[in-house]
PDB file of C-alpha atoms in Angstrom:
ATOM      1  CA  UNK A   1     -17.294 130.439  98.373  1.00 60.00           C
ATOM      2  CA  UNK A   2     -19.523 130.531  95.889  1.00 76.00           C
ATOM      3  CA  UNK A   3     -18.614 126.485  94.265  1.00 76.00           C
ATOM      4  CA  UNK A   4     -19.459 123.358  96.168  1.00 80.00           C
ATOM      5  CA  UNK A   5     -17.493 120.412  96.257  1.00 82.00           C
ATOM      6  CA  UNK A   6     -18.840 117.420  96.407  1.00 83.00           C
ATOM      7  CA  UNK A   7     -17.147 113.871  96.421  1.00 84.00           C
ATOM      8  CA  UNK A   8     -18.694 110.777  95.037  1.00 84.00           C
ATOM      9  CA  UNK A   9     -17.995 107.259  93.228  1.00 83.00           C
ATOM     10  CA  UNK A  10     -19.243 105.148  90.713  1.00 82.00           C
ATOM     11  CA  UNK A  11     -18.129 101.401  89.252  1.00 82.00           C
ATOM     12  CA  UNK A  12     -18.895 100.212  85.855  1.00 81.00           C
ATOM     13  CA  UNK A  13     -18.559  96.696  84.790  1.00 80.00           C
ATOM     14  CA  UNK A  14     -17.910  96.707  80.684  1.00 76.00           C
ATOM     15  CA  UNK A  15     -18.903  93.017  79.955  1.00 77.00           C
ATOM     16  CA  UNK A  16     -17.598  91.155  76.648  1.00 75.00           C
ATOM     17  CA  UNK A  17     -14.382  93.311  76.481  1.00 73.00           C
ATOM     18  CA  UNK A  18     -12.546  90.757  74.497  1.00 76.00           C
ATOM     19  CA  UNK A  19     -15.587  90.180  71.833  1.00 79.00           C
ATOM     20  CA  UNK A  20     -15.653  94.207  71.857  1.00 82.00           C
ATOM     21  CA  UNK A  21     -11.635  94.449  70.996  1.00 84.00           C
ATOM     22  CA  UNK A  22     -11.588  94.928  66.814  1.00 86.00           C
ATOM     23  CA  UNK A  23     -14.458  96.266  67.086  1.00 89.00           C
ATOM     24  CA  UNK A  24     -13.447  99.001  64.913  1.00 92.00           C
ATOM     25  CA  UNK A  25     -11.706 102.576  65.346  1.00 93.00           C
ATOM     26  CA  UNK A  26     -14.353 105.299  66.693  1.00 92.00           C
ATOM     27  CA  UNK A  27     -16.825 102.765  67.907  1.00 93.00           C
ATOM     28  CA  UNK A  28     -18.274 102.657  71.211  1.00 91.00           C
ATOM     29  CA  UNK A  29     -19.837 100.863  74.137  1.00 90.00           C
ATOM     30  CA  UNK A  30     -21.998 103.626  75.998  1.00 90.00           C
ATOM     31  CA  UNK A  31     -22.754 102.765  80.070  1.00 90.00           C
ATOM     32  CA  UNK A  32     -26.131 103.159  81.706  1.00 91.00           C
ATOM     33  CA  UNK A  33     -26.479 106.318  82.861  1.00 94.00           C
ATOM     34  CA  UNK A  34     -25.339 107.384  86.527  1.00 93.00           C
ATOM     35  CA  UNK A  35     -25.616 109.816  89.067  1.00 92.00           C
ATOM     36  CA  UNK A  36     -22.540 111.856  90.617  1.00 89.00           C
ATOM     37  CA  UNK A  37     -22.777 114.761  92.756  1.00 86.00           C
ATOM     38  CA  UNK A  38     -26.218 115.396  91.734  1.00 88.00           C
ATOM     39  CA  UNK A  39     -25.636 115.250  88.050  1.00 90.00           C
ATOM     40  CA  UNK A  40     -26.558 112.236  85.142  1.00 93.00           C
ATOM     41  CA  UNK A  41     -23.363 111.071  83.528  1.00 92.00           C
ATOM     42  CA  UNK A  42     -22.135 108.051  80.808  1.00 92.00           C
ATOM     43  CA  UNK A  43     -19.012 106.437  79.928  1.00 89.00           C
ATOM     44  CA  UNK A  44     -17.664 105.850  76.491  1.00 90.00           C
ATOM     45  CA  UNK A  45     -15.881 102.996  75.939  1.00 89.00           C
ATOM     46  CA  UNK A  46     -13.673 102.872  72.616  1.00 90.00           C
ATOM     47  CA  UNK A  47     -11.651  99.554  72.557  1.00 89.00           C
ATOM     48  CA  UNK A  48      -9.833 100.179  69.631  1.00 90.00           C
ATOM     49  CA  UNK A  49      -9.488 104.256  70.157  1.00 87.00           C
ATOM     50  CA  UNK A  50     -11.462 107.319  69.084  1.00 85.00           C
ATOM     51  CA  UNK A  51     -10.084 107.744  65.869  1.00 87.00           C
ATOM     52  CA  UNK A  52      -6.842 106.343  63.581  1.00 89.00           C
ATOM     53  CA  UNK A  53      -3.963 108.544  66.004  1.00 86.00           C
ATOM     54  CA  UNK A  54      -5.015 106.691  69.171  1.00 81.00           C
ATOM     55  CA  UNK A  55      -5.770 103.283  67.668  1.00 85.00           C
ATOM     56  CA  UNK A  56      -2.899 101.777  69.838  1.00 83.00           C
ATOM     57  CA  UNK A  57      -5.016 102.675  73.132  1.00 82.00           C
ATOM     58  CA  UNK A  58      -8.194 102.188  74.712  1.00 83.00           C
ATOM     59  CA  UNK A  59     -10.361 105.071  75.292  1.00 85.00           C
ATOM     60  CA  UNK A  60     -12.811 106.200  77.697  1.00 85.00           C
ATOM     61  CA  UNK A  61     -15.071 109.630  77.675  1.00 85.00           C
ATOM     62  CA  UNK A  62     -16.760 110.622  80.931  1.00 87.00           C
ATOM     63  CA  UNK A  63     -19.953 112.642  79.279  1.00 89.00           C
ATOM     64  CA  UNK A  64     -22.176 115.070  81.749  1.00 90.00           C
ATOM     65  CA  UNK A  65     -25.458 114.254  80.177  1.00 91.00           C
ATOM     66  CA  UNK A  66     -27.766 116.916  82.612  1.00 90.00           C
ATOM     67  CA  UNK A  67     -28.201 120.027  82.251  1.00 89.00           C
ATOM     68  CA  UNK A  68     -25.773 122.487  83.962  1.00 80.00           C
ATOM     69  CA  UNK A  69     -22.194 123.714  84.050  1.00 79.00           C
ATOM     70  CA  UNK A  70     -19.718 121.424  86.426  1.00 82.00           C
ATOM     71  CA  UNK A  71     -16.130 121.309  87.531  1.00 79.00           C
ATOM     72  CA  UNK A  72     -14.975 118.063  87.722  1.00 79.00           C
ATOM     73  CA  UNK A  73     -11.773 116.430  88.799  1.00 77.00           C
ATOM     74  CA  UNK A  74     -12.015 112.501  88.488  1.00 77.00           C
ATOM     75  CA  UNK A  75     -10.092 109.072  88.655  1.00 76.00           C
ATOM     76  CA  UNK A  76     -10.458 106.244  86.611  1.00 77.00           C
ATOM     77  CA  UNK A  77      -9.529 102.671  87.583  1.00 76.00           C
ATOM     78  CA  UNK A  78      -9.108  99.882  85.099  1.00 76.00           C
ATOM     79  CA  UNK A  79      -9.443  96.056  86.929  1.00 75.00           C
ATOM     80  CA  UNK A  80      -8.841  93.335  84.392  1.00 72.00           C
ATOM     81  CA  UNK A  81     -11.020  90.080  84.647  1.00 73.00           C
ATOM     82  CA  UNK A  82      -8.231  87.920  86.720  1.00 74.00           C
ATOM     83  CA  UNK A  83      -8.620  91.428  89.640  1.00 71.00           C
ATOM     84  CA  UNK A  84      -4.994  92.472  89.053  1.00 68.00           C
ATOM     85  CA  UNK A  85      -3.315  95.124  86.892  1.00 64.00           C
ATOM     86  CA  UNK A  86      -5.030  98.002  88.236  1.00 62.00           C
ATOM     87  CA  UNK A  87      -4.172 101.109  85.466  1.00 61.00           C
ATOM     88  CA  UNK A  88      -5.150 104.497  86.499  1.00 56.00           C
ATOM     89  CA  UNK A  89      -5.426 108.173  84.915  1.00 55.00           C
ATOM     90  CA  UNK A  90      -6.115 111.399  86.486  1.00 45.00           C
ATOM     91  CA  UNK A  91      -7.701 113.990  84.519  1.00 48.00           C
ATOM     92  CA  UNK A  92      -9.307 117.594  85.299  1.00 39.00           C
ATOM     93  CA  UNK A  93     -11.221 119.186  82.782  1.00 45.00           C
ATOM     94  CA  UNK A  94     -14.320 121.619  83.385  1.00 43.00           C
ATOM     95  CA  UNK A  95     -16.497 119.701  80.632  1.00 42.00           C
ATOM     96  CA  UNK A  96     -19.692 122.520  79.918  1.00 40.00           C
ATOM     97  CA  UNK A  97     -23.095 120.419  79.065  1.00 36.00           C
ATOM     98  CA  UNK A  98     -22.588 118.236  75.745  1.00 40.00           C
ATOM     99  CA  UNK A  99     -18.877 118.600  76.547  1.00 47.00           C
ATOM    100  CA  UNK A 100     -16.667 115.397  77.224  1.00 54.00           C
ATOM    101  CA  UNK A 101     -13.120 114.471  78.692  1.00 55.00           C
ATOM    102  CA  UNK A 102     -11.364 111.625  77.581  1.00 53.00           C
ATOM    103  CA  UNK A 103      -8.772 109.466  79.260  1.00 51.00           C
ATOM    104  CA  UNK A 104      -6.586 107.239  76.871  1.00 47.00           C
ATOM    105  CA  UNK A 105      -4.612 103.600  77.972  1.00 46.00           C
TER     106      UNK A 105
END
């Protein structure tokens, strides 16, 4: 085969989610960058959505931020602050460089 797969984890703490909440529609909290499987990526954090149709929802955009061309298939876990209410989304999308997915709550 001519693909690799490659398996790998990261955790991101988002700190001041409740000042961040009205922060307004579109506007983002960007992590530190990270390494997966041999490539730099961010999150996105939008606490009050990407844009006026997802308002209603949290968003998050995994961004691959190195150069190349990736296959991804990913899970994202939301903890609140008090360790319970685990939310989770499942997503597979082939983002291409300066391509992102998104996950909505």
């Amino acid at each position: 085969s001519i693909y690799e797969t490659v398996e790998g984890s990261h955790e991101c703490l988002m700190k001041g989610y409740s000042l961040a909440k009205g922060m307004g529609v579109g506007k983002s909290m960007t992590s530190s960058k990270f390494t997966v499987g041999g490539y730099d990526w961010i999150f996105r954090f939008y606490p009050d959505g990407h844009d006026k149709a997802n308002e209603e929802y949290i968003c998050i955009d995994i961004k691959l931020v190195s150069p190349g061309e990736v296959r991804v298939v990913y899970e994202l876990k939301l903890l609140d602050q008090s360790g319970k209410g685990i939310h989770r989304l499942r997503r597979a999308k082939p983002p291409q460089l300066n391509q992102e997915a998104h996950g909505m709550y």
